[in-house]
């Protein structure tokens, strides 16, 4: 483990935002889903959530650029189950949806625990899912087109969330719980050893201060 590699891993872990996430409802295009995974990882989201469509969760590697190696995607059986899971952990659910009730996405406070809910490419967030959400937000449009591609819209909102959180000082300090941080640190530093241990039900061995196996 080189010093540069260890420092990069520790820096990224210190930027992780455990109280910012995305819930994707029934996305069926792998490229869109993969682009969302990539954006989530880029802004420091540690875990996103998804309710799979009929074809399951498929990641297009060329689009995601391997971001799924660094961030967990937690599947849920249904939207109500996913919303209950998030609400029990204190998340405000904000649906990206064009409606008379929707706020300009820049008006929402993303420094509180926030889950951005995005819907299908064709129909957006379903009525049933909207009923589960606390807020609706929209991105203003100046042309004839009424909406953006779902992955583009997700990126715009998440970078506003990152801007607000940077201003509030929520990056650059460890916000993951210590156990989660230690597990991910080991898996990122020693993926082959981590896989060996998982396959055999073994605890991860200890690391020294330099990130090497003791």
Tab-separated table of N, CA and C in Angstrom, residues 37-122:
chain	number	residue	atom	x	y	z
A	37	UNK	N	-25.396	6.133	-10.760
A	37	UNK	CA	-24.431	5.539	-9.824
A	37	UNK	C	-23.126	6.333	-9.858
A	38	UNK	N	-22.669	6.668	-11.044
A	38	UNK	CA	-21.408	7.407	-11.193
A	38	UNK	C	-21.490	8.782	-10.548
A	39	UNK	N	-22.610	9.483	-10.746
A	39	UNK	CA	-22.769	10.803	-10.146
A	39	UNK	C	-22.852	10.710	-8.630
A	40	UNK	N	-23.588	9.725	-8.140
A	40	UNK	CA	-23.691	9.548	-6.685
A	40	UNK	C	-22.310	9.383	-6.067
A	41	UNK	N	-21.497	8.526	-6.654
A	41	UNK	CA	-20.163	8.305	-6.108
A	41	UNK	C	-19.332	9.574	-6.185
A	42	UNK	N	-19.502	10.338	-7.256
A	42	UNK	CA	-18.695	11.539	-7.461
A	42	UNK	C	-18.977	12.621	-6.426
A	43	UNK	N	-20.211	12.686	-5.915
A	43	UNK	CA	-20.538	13.727	-4.928
A	43	UNK	C	-20.401	13.220	-3.495
A	44	UNK	N	-19.929	11.989	-3.328
A	44	UNK	CA	-19.664	11.481	-1.989
A	44	UNK	C	-20.770	10.671	-1.366
A	45	UNK	N	-21.774	10.289	-2.136
A	45	UNK	CA	-22.818	9.411	-1.603
A	45	UNK	C	-22.215	8.026	-1.368
A	46	UNK	N	-22.497	7.465	-0.234
A	46	UNK	CA	-21.909	6.169	0.107
A	46	UNK	C	-22.818	4.997	-0.231
A	47	UNK	N	-24.115	5.253	-0.254
A	47	UNK	CA	-25.078	4.191	-0.567
A	47	UNK	C	-26.294	4.806	-1.223
A	48	UNK	N	-26.680	4.282	-2.399
A	48	UNK	CA	-27.923	4.690	-3.025
A	48	UNK	C	-28.900	3.521	-2.964
A	49	UNK	N	-30.157	3.820	-3.272
A	49	UNK	CA	-31.223	2.836	-3.140
A	49	UNK	C	-31.969	2.710	-4.459
A	50	UNK	N	-32.502	1.518	-4.708
A	50	UNK	CA	-33.199	1.291	-5.968
A	50	UNK	C	-34.285	0.244	-5.787
A	51	UNK	N	-35.396	0.488	-6.452
A	51	UNK	CA	-36.439	-0.525	-6.581
A	51	UNK	C	-36.327	-1.041	-8.011
A	52	UNK	N	-35.828	-2.272	-8.199
A	52	UNK	CA	-35.554	-2.763	-9.549
A	52	UNK	C	-36.818	-2.896	-10.382
A	53	UNK	N	-36.649	-2.677	-11.694
A	53	UNK	CA	-37.719	-2.956	-12.630
A	53	UNK	C	-37.732	-4.431	-12.972
A	54	UNK	N	-38.458	-4.790	-14.026
A	54	UNK	CA	-38.594	-6.195	-14.402
A	54	UNK	C	-37.259	-6.829	-14.790
A	55	UNK	N	-36.335	-6.021	-15.286
A	55	UNK	CA	-35.057	-6.559	-15.744
A	55	UNK	C	-33.974	-6.509	-14.666
A	56	UNK	N	-34.330	-6.112	-13.456
A	56	UNK	CA	-33.355	-6.060	-12.379
A	56	UNK	C	-32.475	-4.827	-12.480
A	57	UNK	N	-31.373	-4.841	-11.743
A	57	UNK	CA	-30.431	-3.722	-11.726
A	57	UNK	C	-29.230	-4.080	-12.583
A	58	UNK	N	-29.082	-3.412	-13.686
A	58	UNK	CA	-27.955	-3.666	-14.580
A	58	UNK	C	-27.092	-2.415	-14.671
A	59	UNK	N	-25.787	-2.576	-14.472
A	59	UNK	CA	-24.858	-1.455	-14.540
A	59	UNK	C	-24.042	-1.568	-15.810
A	60	UNK	N	-24.008	-0.510	-16.586
A	60	UNK	CA	-23.216	-0.450	-17.815
A	60	UNK	C	-21.847	0.110	-17.456
A	61	UNK	N	-20.823	-0.759	-17.502
A	61	UNK	CA	-19.525	-0.382	-16.947
A	61	UNK	C	-18.930	0.845	-17.634
A	62	UNK	N	-19.063	0.959	-18.959
A	62	UNK	CA	-18.454	2.092	-19.652
A	62	UNK	C	-19.089	3.409	-19.223
A	63	UNK	N	-20.342	3.362	-18.808
A	63	UNK	CA	-21.009	4.574	-18.337
A	63	UNK	C	-20.681	4.852	-16.882
A	64	UNK	N	-20.685	3.811	-16.064
A	64	UNK	CA	-20.422	4.013	-14.629
A	64	UNK	C	-18.945	4.215	-14.331
A	65	UNK	N	-18.068	3.753	-15.254
A	65	UNK	CA	-16.618	3.824	-15.039
A	65	UNK	C	-16.198	3.139	-13.734
A	66	UNK	N	-16.907	2.060	-13.396
A	66	UNK	CA	-16.537	1.277	-12.227
A	66	UNK	C	-16.929	1.894	-10.900
A	67	UNK	N	-17.808	2.931	-10.916
A	67	UNK	CA	-18.175	3.612	-9.668
A	67	UNK	C	-18.830	2.665	-8.681
A	68	UNK	N	-19.472	1.590	-9.189
A	68	UNK	CA	-20.154	0.658	-8.293
A	68	UNK	C	-19.181	-0.099	-7.390
A	69	UNK	N	-17.885	-0.065	-7.704
A	69	UNK	CA	-16.896	-0.693	-6.818
A	69	UNK	C	-16.725	0.090	-5.525
A	70	UNK	N	-17.062	1.368	-5.549
A	70	UNK	CA	-16.785	2.259	-4.422
A	70	UNK	C	-18.040	2.679	-3.671
A	71	UNK	N	-19.203	2.250	-4.136
A	71	UNK	CA	-20.458	2.686	-3.524
A	71	UNK	C	-21.468	1.556	-3.569
A	72	UNK	N	-22.212	1.391	-2.496
A	72	UNK	CA	-23.195	0.318	-2.427
A	72	UNK	C	-24.509	0.759	-3.050
A	73	UNK	N	-25.130	-0.148	-3.804
A	73	UNK	CA	-26.497	0.057	-4.278
A	73	UNK	C	-27.375	-0.936	-3.527
A	74	UNK	N	-28.278	-0.411	-2.697
A	74	UNK	CA	-29.136	-1.276	-1.880
A	74	UNK	C	-30.481	-1.461	-2.587
A	75	UNK	N	-30.809	-2.676	-2.997
A	75	UNK	CA	-32.110	-2.906	-3.639
A	75	UNK	C	-33.223	-3.056	-2.612
A	76	UNK	N	-34.439	-2.676	-3.021
A	76	UNK	CA	-35.624	-2.836	-2.174
A	76	UNK	C	-36.716	-3.525	-2.996
A	77	UNK	N	-37.580	-4.261	-2.318
A	77	UNK	CA	-38.618	-5.014	-3.014
A	77	UNK	C	-39.730	-4.115	-3.542
A	78	UNK	N	-39.968	-3.005	-2.860
A	78	UNK	CA	-41.055	-2.119	-3.274
A	78	UNK	C	-40.728	-0.697	-2.854
A	79	UNK	N	-41.442	0.254	-3.470
A	79	UNK	CA	-41.240	1.656	-3.109
A	79	UNK	C	-41.662	1.934	-1.671
A	80	UNK	N	-42.835	1.458	-1.208
A	80	UNK	CA	-43.185	1.710	0.198
A	80	UNK	C	-42.139	1.170	1.164
A	81	UNK	N	-41.605	-0.001	0.880
A	81	UNK	CA	-40.578	-0.559	1.759
A	81	UNK	C	-39.340	0.319	1.761
A	82	UNK	N	-38.930	0.792	0.574
A	82	UNK	CA	-37.752	1.660	0.480
A	82	UNK	C	-37.983	2.973	1.226
A	83	UNK	N	-39.169	3.545	1.080
A	83	UNK	CA	-39.473	4.813	1.750
A	83	UNK	C	-39.513	4.642	3.260
A	84	UNK	N	-40.076	3.540	3.720
A	84	UNK	CA	-40.085	3.273	5.171
A	84	UNK	C	-38.664	3.140	5.696
A	85	UNK	N	-37.825	2.442	4.942
A	85	UNK	CA	-36.426	2.254	5.335
A	85	UNK	C	-35.730	3.603	5.496
A	86	UNK	N	-35.912	4.484	4.523
A	86	UNK	CA	-35.243	5.782	4.549
A	86	UNK	C	-35.829	6.700	5.616
A	87	UNK	N	-37.141	6.712	5.723
A	87	UNK	CA	-37.768	7.602	6.708
A	87	UNK	C	-37.404	7.180	8.128
A	88	UNK	N	-37.268	5.874	8.369
A	88	UNK	CA	-36.881	5.407	9.698
A	88	UNK	C	-35.484	5.869	10.067
A	89	UNK	N	-34.680	6.223	9.069
A	89	UNK	CA	-33.323	6.708	9.296
A	89	UNK	C	-33.233	8.220	9.207
A	90	UNK	N	-34.388	8.877	9.209
A	90	UNK	CA	-34.415	10.325	9.313
A	90	UNK	C	-34.316	11.090	8.015
A	91	UNK	N	-34.453	10.411	6.869
A	91	UNK	CA	-34.331	11.093	5.577
A	91	UNK	C	-35.614	11.820	5.196
A	92	UNK	N	-35.459	13.030	4.650
A	92	UNK	CA	-36.531	13.717	3.946
A	92	UNK	C	-36.533	13.207	2.514
A	93	UNK	N	-37.703	12.841	1.995
A	93	UNK	CA	-37.807	12.298	0.642
A	93	UNK	C	-38.258	13.404	-0.312
A	94	UNK	N	-37.411	13.744	-1.266
A	94	UNK	CA	-37.699	14.809	-2.229
A	94	UNK	C	-37.776	14.209	-3.632
A	95	UNK	N	-38.942	14.262	-4.222
A	95	UNK	CA	-39.153	13.690	-5.552
A	95	UNK	C	-38.845	14.717	-6.630
A	96	UNK	N	-38.032	14.322	-7.608
A	96	UNK	CA	-37.780	15.166	-8.772
A	96	UNK	C	-38.948	14.974	-9.737
A	97	UNK	N	-39.870	15.945	-9.724
A	97	UNK	CA	-41.121	15.750	-10.461
A	97	UNK	C	-41.726	17.106	-10.799
A	98	UNK	N	-42.085	17.290	-12.056
A	98	UNK	CA	-42.684	18.545	-12.498
A	98	UNK	C	-44.160	18.565	-12.123
A	99	UNK	N	-44.530	19.509	-11.255
A	99	UNK	CA	-45.933	19.639	-10.848
A	99	UNK	C	-46.153	21.040	-10.298
A	100	UNK	N	-47.408	21.369	-10.036
A	100	UNK	CA	-47.730	22.674	-9.465
A	100	UNK	C	-47.201	22.804	-8.039
A	101	UNK	N	-46.956	21.670	-7.375
A	101	UNK	CA	-46.473	21.689	-5.996
A	101	UNK	C	-44.950	21.750	-5.907
A	102	UNK	N	-44.278	21.555	-7.018
A	102	UNK	CA	-42.824	21.421	-6.991
A	102	UNK	C	-42.125	22.758	-6.746
A	103	UNK	N	-41.103	22.725	-5.900
A	103	UNK	CA	-40.240	23.875	-5.663
A	103	UNK	C	-39.099	23.875	-6.665
A	104	UNK	N	-38.555	25.037	-6.928
A	104	UNK	CA	-37.282	25.119	-7.630
A	104	UNK	C	-36.265	24.307	-6.816
A	105	UNK	N	-35.535	23.436	-7.487
A	105	UNK	CA	-34.643	22.523	-6.768
A	105	UNK	C	-33.615	23.260	-5.909
A	106	UNK	N	-33.309	24.508	-6.227
A	106	UNK	CA	-32.324	25.270	-5.469
A	106	UNK	C	-32.876	25.797	-4.146
A	107	UNK	N	-34.202	25.717	-3.964
A	107	UNK	CA	-34.822	26.226	-2.742
A	107	UNK	C	-34.807	25.209	-1.605
A	108	UNK	N	-34.511	23.959	-1.912
A	108	UNK	CA	-34.515	22.922	-0.887
A	108	UNK	C	-33.211	22.949	-0.094
A	109	UNK	N	-33.310	22.678	1.200
A	109	UNK	CA	-32.138	22.596	2.065
A	109	UNK	C	-31.611	21.161	2.045
A	110	UNK	N	-30.477	20.952	1.393
A	110	UNK	CA	-29.911	19.612	1.268
A	110	UNK	C	-28.896	19.299	2.366
A	111	UNK	N	-28.752	20.211	3.324
A	111	UNK	CA	-27.833	19.913	4.417
A	111	UNK	C	-28.487	19.025	5.473
A	112	UNK	N	-29.801	18.867	5.398
A	112	UNK	CA	-30.486	17.910	6.266
A	112	UNK	C	-30.467	16.550	5.566
A	113	UNK	N	-30.683	15.451	6.283
A	113	UNK	CA	-30.698	14.136	5.625
A	113	UNK	C	-31.721	14.102	4.493
A	114	UNK	N	-31.244	13.873	3.282
A	114	UNK	CA	-32.086	14.004	2.092
A	114	UNK	C	-31.928	12.803	1.178
A	115	UNK	N	-33.063	12.282	0.718
A	115	UNK	CA	-33.076	11.240	-0.306
A	115	UNK	C	-33.769	11.812	-1.539
A	116	UNK	N	-33.038	11.924	-2.633
A	116	UNK	CA	-33.608	12.384	-3.897
A	116	UNK	C	-34.267	11.193	-4.583
A	117	UNK	N	-35.551	11.312	-4.881
A	117	UNK	CA	-36.306	10.224	-5.500
A	117	UNK	C	-36.478	10.525	-6.983
A	118	UNK	N	-36.039	9.606	-7.829
A	118	UNK	CA	-36.180	9.768	-9.280
A	118	UNK	C	-36.976	8.595	-9.831
A	119	UNK	N	-37.729	8.870	-10.891
A	119	UNK	CA	-38.614	7.854	-11.452
A	119	UNK	C	-38.171	7.343	-12.804
A	120	UNK	N	-39.086	6.706	-13.494
A	120	UNK	CA	-38.775	6.087	-14.773
A	120	UNK	C	-38.472	7.145	-15.826
A	121	UNK	N	-37.766	6.705	-16.856
A	121	UNK	CA	-37.342	7.620	-17.916
A	121	UNK	C	-38.529	8.232	-18.644
A	122	UNK	N	-39.611	7.465	-18.800
A	122	UNK	CA	-40.733	7.927	-19.608
A	122	UNK	C	-41.800	8.657	-18.793
